[in-house]
Amino acid sequence: MLFRSDREGQLLWYRGLTYEHPKASNSLGMSSSPVVVDGTVVVQVETDDDSFAMGVDIETGQTRWKLNRPHRAGWTSPVILRGTSGRPDLVLLQSSDGLATVHPKTGKVAWNYPGGASTVSSSAATGETIYVPSHGLTALVVGAADSQLPYRWRRTEVSPGMPSPIFYDDRVYSITGGPILVATDAKTGKLAWRLRLKGTFYASPLAAAGKLYVFNDDGFGQIIKLDAKRGSIESERELKESVMGTPALSDGALYIRTEEHLWKLGG
C-alpha cells in the first residue's frame, strides 16, 4: 500500500501495489521503505516472482517509470545519493546482483555496481562515497557515470547483519550478527572499536548529538555514547514489545513503532 494524505489526514491518493501486481509477495512479508526525491516517490517491490522498482509522482500518484528487478526476494530500501559538484540526486536500488543507480524522475539507469550485495541490509551514502553491504562492507567511490566504480576500502569482518550501516561524524557504524557494534573510519576502513550489544536486531541504528540509538527485537533500547576511542552504553530502556522497524528522530524526540504501540520518547 502506498498513499499520500495531507496534515489533517485527508487522503490525496492511494496505490495498492500488491493489488496491481498480485504475484508480488513473499512468505516473510514486505519491509522496503519508500523514499521521496525530486518530486518522486521511489519504491522497491522485490520477490521471487514479480519484482519491480517504481517512481510515482508525489502530486498525482501516477506512475512515472517502472523497472523490472531481479526475481529474488529482497527487503532493502532505496537510498538517496545526494548530488554534488553538478551531479544530480540519484537513487540506489540494491539487490543480490549489486547496485543500480537511477535518475528519480525518469528511472534511467546512470550506472551499475555488479559486485553483489545484501538483500536485507541497505547501503548508506554520503558525499561521493557509498557504504555497501557487499563482501562484508565496501566503500565505493562515486565519480562520473561509470559501470566500473573503484572502491576505497573493503572489510569482510564488519559485515552488517540485518540492520543497515549508518554514516555519522566521519565513521560508519554497523551491527554484525554477533551482535557487535563496529565503528569503522569512513575514509580508511580502519577499525576504531567494537562494543557487544544485548539481543538480536532487525531495526537499524540512529545517530544524533554524539549518541547512537539501537533497539533490539524484544524492544530493549540501548543508548551508546560515541567517543573517539570507544563506545559505551550510557543508558537503557525496556519497552517490552517487539521492535522490528527502525525508529525515527524529529525535533528532539525519538519515535519507536513497537508491536502494539507508537512511542514518543523525549521532545
Coordinates of N, CA, C and O in Angstrom, one line a residue, residues 27-135:
S27 N 6.9 -15.0 1.6 CA 6.4 -15.6 2.8 C 6.8 -14.8 4.1 O 6.2 -15.0 5.1
L28 N 7.8 -13.9 4.0 CA 8.2 -13.2 5.1 C 7.6 -11.8 5.2 O 7.9 -11.0 6.1
G29 N 6.9 -11.4 4.2 CA 6.3 -10.0 4.1 C 7.3 -9.0 3.6 O 8.4 -9.3 3.3
M30 N 6.7 -7.8 3.3 CA 7.5 -6.7 2.7 C 8.0 -5.8 3.8 O 7.4 -5.6 4.8
S31 N 9.2 -5.2 3.6 CA 9.7 -4.3 4.6 C 10.5 -3.1 3.9 O 11.1 -2.3 4.7
S32 N 10.5 -3.0 2.6 CA 11.2 -1.9 2.0 C 10.5 -0.6 2.2 O 9.3 -0.6 2.0
S33 N 11.2 0.4 2.6 CA 10.6 1.7 2.8 C 10.8 2.6 1.6 O 11.8 2.6 0.9
P34 N 9.8 3.4 1.2 CA 9.9 4.3 0.0 C 10.8 5.5 0.4 O 10.9 5.8 1.6
V35 N 11.3 6.2 -0.6 CA 12.0 7.5 -0.4 C 11.4 8.5 -1.3 O 10.8 8.2 -2.4
V36 N 11.5 9.8 -1.0 CA 10.9 10.9 -1.8 C 12.1 11.7 -2.2 O 12.8 12.3 -1.4
V37 N 12.2 11.9 -3.5 CA 13.3 12.7 -4.1 C 12.9 13.3 -5.4 O 12.3 12.6 -6.2
D38 N 13.1 14.6 -5.6 CA 12.8 15.3 -6.9 C 11.4 15.1 -7.3 O 11.1 14.8 -8.5
G39 N 10.5 15.2 -6.3 CA 9.0 15.1 -6.6 C 8.6 13.7 -6.9 O 7.5 13.6 -7.5
T40 N 9.4 12.7 -6.6 CA 9.1 11.4 -7.0 C 9.2 10.5 -5.7 O 10.1 10.5 -5.0
V41 N 8.2 9.6 -5.6 CA 8.2 8.6 -4.5 C 8.8 7.3 -5.2 O 8.2 6.8 -6.2
V42 N 9.9 6.8 -4.7 CA 10.6 5.7 -5.3 C 10.4 4.5 -4.3 O 10.7 4.5 -3.1
V43 N 9.8 3.4 -4.9 CA 9.6 2.2 -4.1 C 10.2 1.0 -4.8 O 10.4 0.9 -6.0
Q44 N 10.6 0.0 -3.9 CA 11.1 -1.3 -4.4 C 10.2 -2.4 -3.9 O 9.8 -2.5 -2.8
V45 N 9.8 -3.3 -4.9 CA 9.0 -4.4 -4.5 C 9.7 -5.6 -5.2 O 9.5 -5.8 -6.4
E46 N 10.4 -6.4 -4.4 CA 11.3 -7.4 -5.0 C 10.9 -8.8 -4.3 O 11.0 -8.9 -3.1
T47 N 10.6 -9.7 -5.2 CA 10.1 -11.0 -4.7 C 10.7 -12.1 -5.7 O 11.3 -11.8 -6.7
D48 N 10.4 -13.4 -5.3 CA 10.9 -14.5 -6.2 C 10.0 -14.5 -7.5 O 10.4 -15.2 -8.4
D49 N 8.9 -13.8 -7.5 CA 8.0 -13.8 -8.7 C 8.1 -12.5 -9.3 O 9.0 -12.1 -10.1
D50 N 7.1 -11.6 -9.1 CA 7.0 -10.3 -9.7 C 7.9 -9.3 -8.9 O 7.7 -9.1 -7.8
S51 N 8.9 -8.7 -9.6 CA 9.8 -7.8 -8.9 C 9.9 -6.6 -9.8 O 10.1 -6.6 -11.0
F52 N 9.9 -5.4 -9.1 CA 10.0 -4.2 -9.8 C 10.3 -3.0 -8.9 O 10.2 -3.1 -7.7
A53 N 10.8 -1.9 -9.5 CA 11.0 -0.7 -8.8 C 10.2 0.3 -9.6 O 10.0 0.2 -10.8
M54 N 9.6 1.3 -8.8 CA 8.7 2.3 -9.5 C 8.9 3.7 -9.0 O 9.2 3.9 -7.8
G55 N 8.8 4.6 -9.9 CA 8.8 6.0 -9.5 C 7.4 6.6 -9.6 O 6.8 6.5 -10.7
V56 N 6.8 7.2 -8.6 CA 5.4 7.7 -8.6 C 5.5 9.2 -8.3 O 6.1 9.7 -7.4
D57 N 4.7 9.9 -9.2 CA 4.6 11.3 -9.0 C 4.0 11.7 -7.6 O 2.9 11.2 -7.3
I58 N 4.7 12.5 -6.8 CA 4.2 12.7 -5.5 C 2.9 13.5 -5.5 O 2.1 13.4 -4.5
E59 N 2.6 14.3 -6.5 CA 1.4 15.1 -6.5 C 0.2 14.4 -7.0 O -0.9 14.6 -6.4
T60 N 0.3 13.5 -8.0 CA -0.8 12.8 -8.6 C -0.9 11.4 -8.2 O -2.0 10.8 -8.4
G61 N 0.2 10.7 -7.8 CA 0.1 9.3 -7.5 C 0.3 8.5 -8.8 O 0.1 7.2 -8.7
Q62 N 0.5 9.1 -9.9 CA 0.6 8.4 -11.2 C 2.1 7.9 -11.4 O 3.0 8.5 -10.9
T63 N 2.2 6.7 -12.1 CA 3.5 6.1 -12.3 C 4.3 7.0 -13.3 O 3.8 7.2 -14.4
R64 N 5.5 7.3 -12.9 CA 6.4 8.0 -13.8 C 7.3 7.0 -14.6 O 7.6 7.2 -15.8
W65 N 7.7 5.9 -13.9 CA 8.5 4.9 -14.5 C 8.4 3.6 -13.7 O 8.0 3.6 -12.6
K66 N 8.8 2.5 -14.4 CA 8.8 1.2 -13.7 C 9.9 0.4 -14.3 O 10.0 0.3 -15.6
L67 N 10.7 -0.2 -13.5 CA 11.8 -1.0 -13.9 C 11.6 -2.5 -13.4 O 11.2 -2.7 -12.2
N68 N 11.9 -3.4 -14.3 CA 12.0 -4.8 -13.8 C 13.2 -5.0 -12.9 O 14.3 -4.5 -13.2
R69 N 13.1 -5.8 -11.9 CA 14.1 -6.1 -11.0 C 14.4 -7.6 -10.9 O 13.6 -8.4 -11.3
P70 N 15.5 -8.0 -10.3 CA 15.8 -9.5 -10.2 C 14.7 -10.2 -9.5 O 14.1 -9.8 -8.5
H71 N 14.4 -11.4 -10.0 CA 13.3 -12.2 -9.4 C 13.8 -13.0 -8.2 O 13.9 -14.3 -8.3
R72 N 14.2 -12.3 -7.2 CA 14.7 -12.9 -6.0 C 14.2 -12.0 -4.8 O 14.2 -10.7 -4.9
A73 N 13.7 -12.6 -3.8 CA 13.2 -11.8 -2.6 C 14.2 -10.9 -2.1 O 15.4 -11.3 -1.9
G74 N 13.8 -9.7 -1.8 CA 14.7 -8.7 -1.2 C 13.9 -7.7 -0.3 O 12.7 -7.5 -0.5
W75 N 14.6 -7.2 0.7 CA 13.9 -6.3 1.6 C 14.6 -5.0 1.8 O 14.3 -4.2 2.7
T76 N 15.6 -4.7 1.0 CA 16.4 -3.4 1.1 C 15.5 -2.3 0.6 O 14.5 -2.4 -0.2
S77 N 15.8 -1.1 1.1 CA 15.1 0.1 0.8 C 15.9 1.0 -0.2 O 17.2 0.9 -0.2
P78 N 15.3 1.8 -1.1 CA 16.0 2.7 -1.9 C 16.8 3.7 -1.1 O 16.3 4.0 0.0
V79 N 17.9 4.1 -1.5 CA 18.8 5.1 -0.8 C 19.0 6.3 -1.7 O 19.4 6.1 -2.9
I80 N 18.9 7.5 -1.2 CA 19.2 8.7 -1.9 C 20.6 9.0 -1.9 O 21.3 9.1 -0.8
L81 N 21.2 9.2 -3.1 CA 22.6 9.7 -3.2 C 22.5 11.1 -3.6 O 22.2 11.4 -4.8
R82 N 22.7 12.0 -2.7 CA 22.6 13.5 -3.0 C 23.6 13.9 -4.0 O 24.8 13.5 -3.9
G83 N 23.2 14.9 -4.8 CA 24.1 15.4 -5.9 C 25.1 16.3 -5.3 O 24.9 17.1 -4.4
T84 N 26.3 16.2 -5.9 CA 27.4 17.1 -5.5 C 28.2 17.5 -6.8 O 28.2 16.7 -7.8
S85 N 28.8 18.7 -6.8 CA 29.6 19.1 -7.9 C 28.9 19.0 -9.3 O 29.5 18.4 -10.3
G86 N 27.7 19.4 -9.4 CA 27.0 19.3 -10.6 C 26.3 18.0 -10.9 O 25.5 17.9 -11.8
R87 N 26.5 17.0 -10.1 CA 25.8 15.7 -10.3 C 24.5 15.8 -9.6 O 24.3 16.2 -8.5
P88 N 23.4 15.3 -10.3 CA 22.1 15.4 -9.8 C 21.8 14.4 -8.7 O 22.6 13.4 -8.6
D89 N 20.7 14.5 -7.9 CA 20.4 13.5 -7.0 C 20.1 12.2 -7.7 O 19.4 12.2 -8.8
L90 N 20.5 11.1 -7.2 CA 20.2 9.8 -7.7 C 19.7 8.9 -6.7 O 19.7 9.2 -5.5
V91 N 19.1 7.7 -7.1 CA 18.6 6.7 -6.1 C 19.3 5.4 -6.3 O 19.4 4.9 -7.5
L92 N 19.7 4.8 -5.2 CA 20.3 3.5 -5.3 C 19.3 2.4 -5.1 O 18.5 2.4 -4.1
L93 N 19.3 1.4 -6.0 CA 18.4 0.3 -5.9 C 19.3 -1.0 -5.7 O 20.1 -1.3 -6.5
Q94 N 19.2 -1.6 -4.5 CA 20.1 -2.7 -4.1 C 19.4 -4.1 -4.2 O 18.3 -4.2 -3.8
S95 N 20.2 -5.0 -4.7 CA 19.7 -6.4 -4.8 C 20.9 -7.3 -4.6 O 22.1 -6.9 -4.5
S96 N 20.7 -8.6 -4.7 CA 21.8 -9.6 -4.6 C 22.7 -9.4 -5.8 O 23.9 -9.9 -5.8
D97 N 22.3 -8.8 -6.9 CA 23.2 -8.5 -8.0 C 24.2 -7.4 -7.8 O 25.2 -7.3 -8.4
G98 N 23.8 -6.5 -6.9 CA 24.6 -5.3 -6.6 C 23.8 -4.1 -6.5 O 22.7 -4.1 -6.0
L99 N 24.2 -2.9 -7.1 CA 23.5 -1.7 -7.1 C 23.2 -1.2 -8.5 O 24.0 -1.3 -9.4
A100 N 22.0 -0.7 -8.7 CA 21.6 0.0 -9.9 C 21.2 1.4 -9.4 O 20.4 1.6 -8.5
T101 N 21.8 2.4 -10.1 CA 21.6 3.8 -9.7 C 20.8 4.5 -10.8 O 21.2 4.5 -11.9
V102 N 19.7 5.1 -10.4 CA 18.8 5.6 -11.4 C 18.4 7.1 -11.1 O 18.6 7.6 -10.0
H103 N 18.0 7.8 -12.1 CA 17.5 9.1 -12.0 C 16.1 9.1 -11.5 O 15.3 8.4 -12.1
P104 N 15.8 9.8 -10.5 CA 14.4 9.6 -9.8 C 13.3 10.0 -10.7 O 12.2 9.4 -10.5
K105 N 13.4 11.0 -11.6 CA 12.2 11.4 -12.4 C 12.0 10.5 -13.6 O 10.9 10.4 -14.0
T106 N 13.0 9.9 -14.1 CA 12.9 9.1 -15.3 C 13.1 7.6 -15.2 O 12.7 6.8 -16.0
G107 N 13.8 7.2 -14.1 CA 14.1 5.8 -13.9 C 15.3 5.4 -14.8 O 15.7 4.2 -14.8
K108 N 15.9 6.3 -15.6 CA 17.1 5.9 -16.4 C 18.2 5.5 -15.5 O 18.6 6.2 -14.5
V109 N 18.9 4.4 -15.9 CA 20.0 3.9 -15.1 C 21.2 4.7 -15.4 O 21.6 4.9 -16.5
A110 N 21.9 5.3 -14.3 CA 23.1 6.1 -14.5 C 24.3 5.2 -14.5 O 25.2 5.3 -15.4
W111 N 24.4 4.2 -13.6 CA 25.5 3.3 -13.6 C 25.1 2.1 -12.7 O 24.2 2.2 -11.9
N112 N 25.9 1.0 -12.8 CA 25.7 -0.2 -12.0 C 26.9 -0.5 -11.2 O 28.1 -0.3 -11.7
Y113 N 26.7 -1.2 -10.1 CA 27.8 -1.9 -9.4 C 27.4 -3.3 -9.3 O 26.5 -3.7 -8.6
P114 N 28.1 -4.2 -10.1 CA 27.7 -5.6 -10.2 C 28.3 -6.5 -9.3 O 28.3 -7.7 -9.5
G115 N 28.8 -6.0 -8.1 CA 29.6 -6.9 -7.2 C 28.8 -7.7 -6.2 O 29.4 -8.3 -5.3
G116 N 27.4 -7.7 -6.3 CA 26.6 -8.4 -5.4 C 26.4 -7.6 -4.1 O 27.3 -6.7 -3.7
A117 N 25.3 -7.8 -3.4 CA 25.1 -7.0 -2.1 C 24.0 -7.7 -1.3 O 23.3 -8.7 -1.8
S118 N 23.9 -7.3 -0.1 CA 22.9 -7.9 0.8 C 21.5 -7.7 0.3 O 21.2 -6.7 -0.4
T119 N 20.6 -8.6 0.6 CA 19.1 -8.4 0.2 C 18.3 -7.9 1.4 O 17.1 -7.7 1.3
V120 N 19.0 -7.6 2.6 CA 18.3 -7.2 3.8 C 18.9 -5.9 4.3 O 18.1 -4.9 4.4
S121 N 20.1 -5.8 4.5 CA 20.8 -4.6 5.0 C 21.0 -3.6 3.8 O 21.7 -4.0 2.9
S122 N 20.5 -2.4 3.9 CA 20.6 -1.4 2.9 C 21.9 -0.6 3.0 O 22.6 -0.6 4.0
S123 N 22.3 0.0 1.9 CA 23.5 0.8 1.8 C 23.3 2.2 2.6 O 22.2 2.6 2.9
A124 N 24.4 2.8 2.8 CA 24.5 4.2 3.4 C 25.3 5.0 2.4 O 26.3 4.5 1.8
A125 N 24.9 6.3 2.2 CA 25.6 7.2 1.3 C 25.8 8.5 1.8 O 25.0 9.1 2.6
T126 N 27.0 9.1 1.5 CA 27.3 10.5 1.9 C 28.3 11.0 0.9 O 29.3 10.4 0.6
G127 N 28.1 12.3 0.4 CA 29.0 12.9 -0.5 C 29.2 12.0 -1.7 O 28.3 11.6 -2.4
E128 N 30.5 11.6 -1.9 CA 30.9 10.8 -3.1 C 31.2 9.3 -2.7 O 31.8 8.6 -3.5
T129 N 30.7 8.9 -1.5 CA 31.0 7.6 -1.1 C 29.7 6.8 -0.7 O 28.8 7.4 -0.1
I130 N 29.7 5.6 -1.1 CA 28.5 4.7 -0.8 C 29.1 3.5 0.0 O 30.1 2.9 -0.4
Y131 N 28.5 3.2 1.2 CA 28.9 2.1 2.0 C 27.9 1.0 1.8 O 26.8 1.0 2.3
V132 N 28.4 -0.1 1.1 CA 27.5 -1.1 0.6 C 27.8 -2.4 1.4 O 28.9 -2.8 1.5
P133 N 26.7 -3.1 1.9 CA 26.9 -4.4 2.5 C 27.2 -5.4 1.4 O 26.3 -6.1 0.9
S134 N 28.4 -5.4 1.0 CA 28.9 -6.3 -0.1 C 30.3 -6.8 0.2 O 31.2 -6.0 0.5
H135 N 30.5 -8.1 0.2 CA 31.7 -8.7 0.6 C 32.2 -8.1 2.0 O 33.3 -7.7 2.2

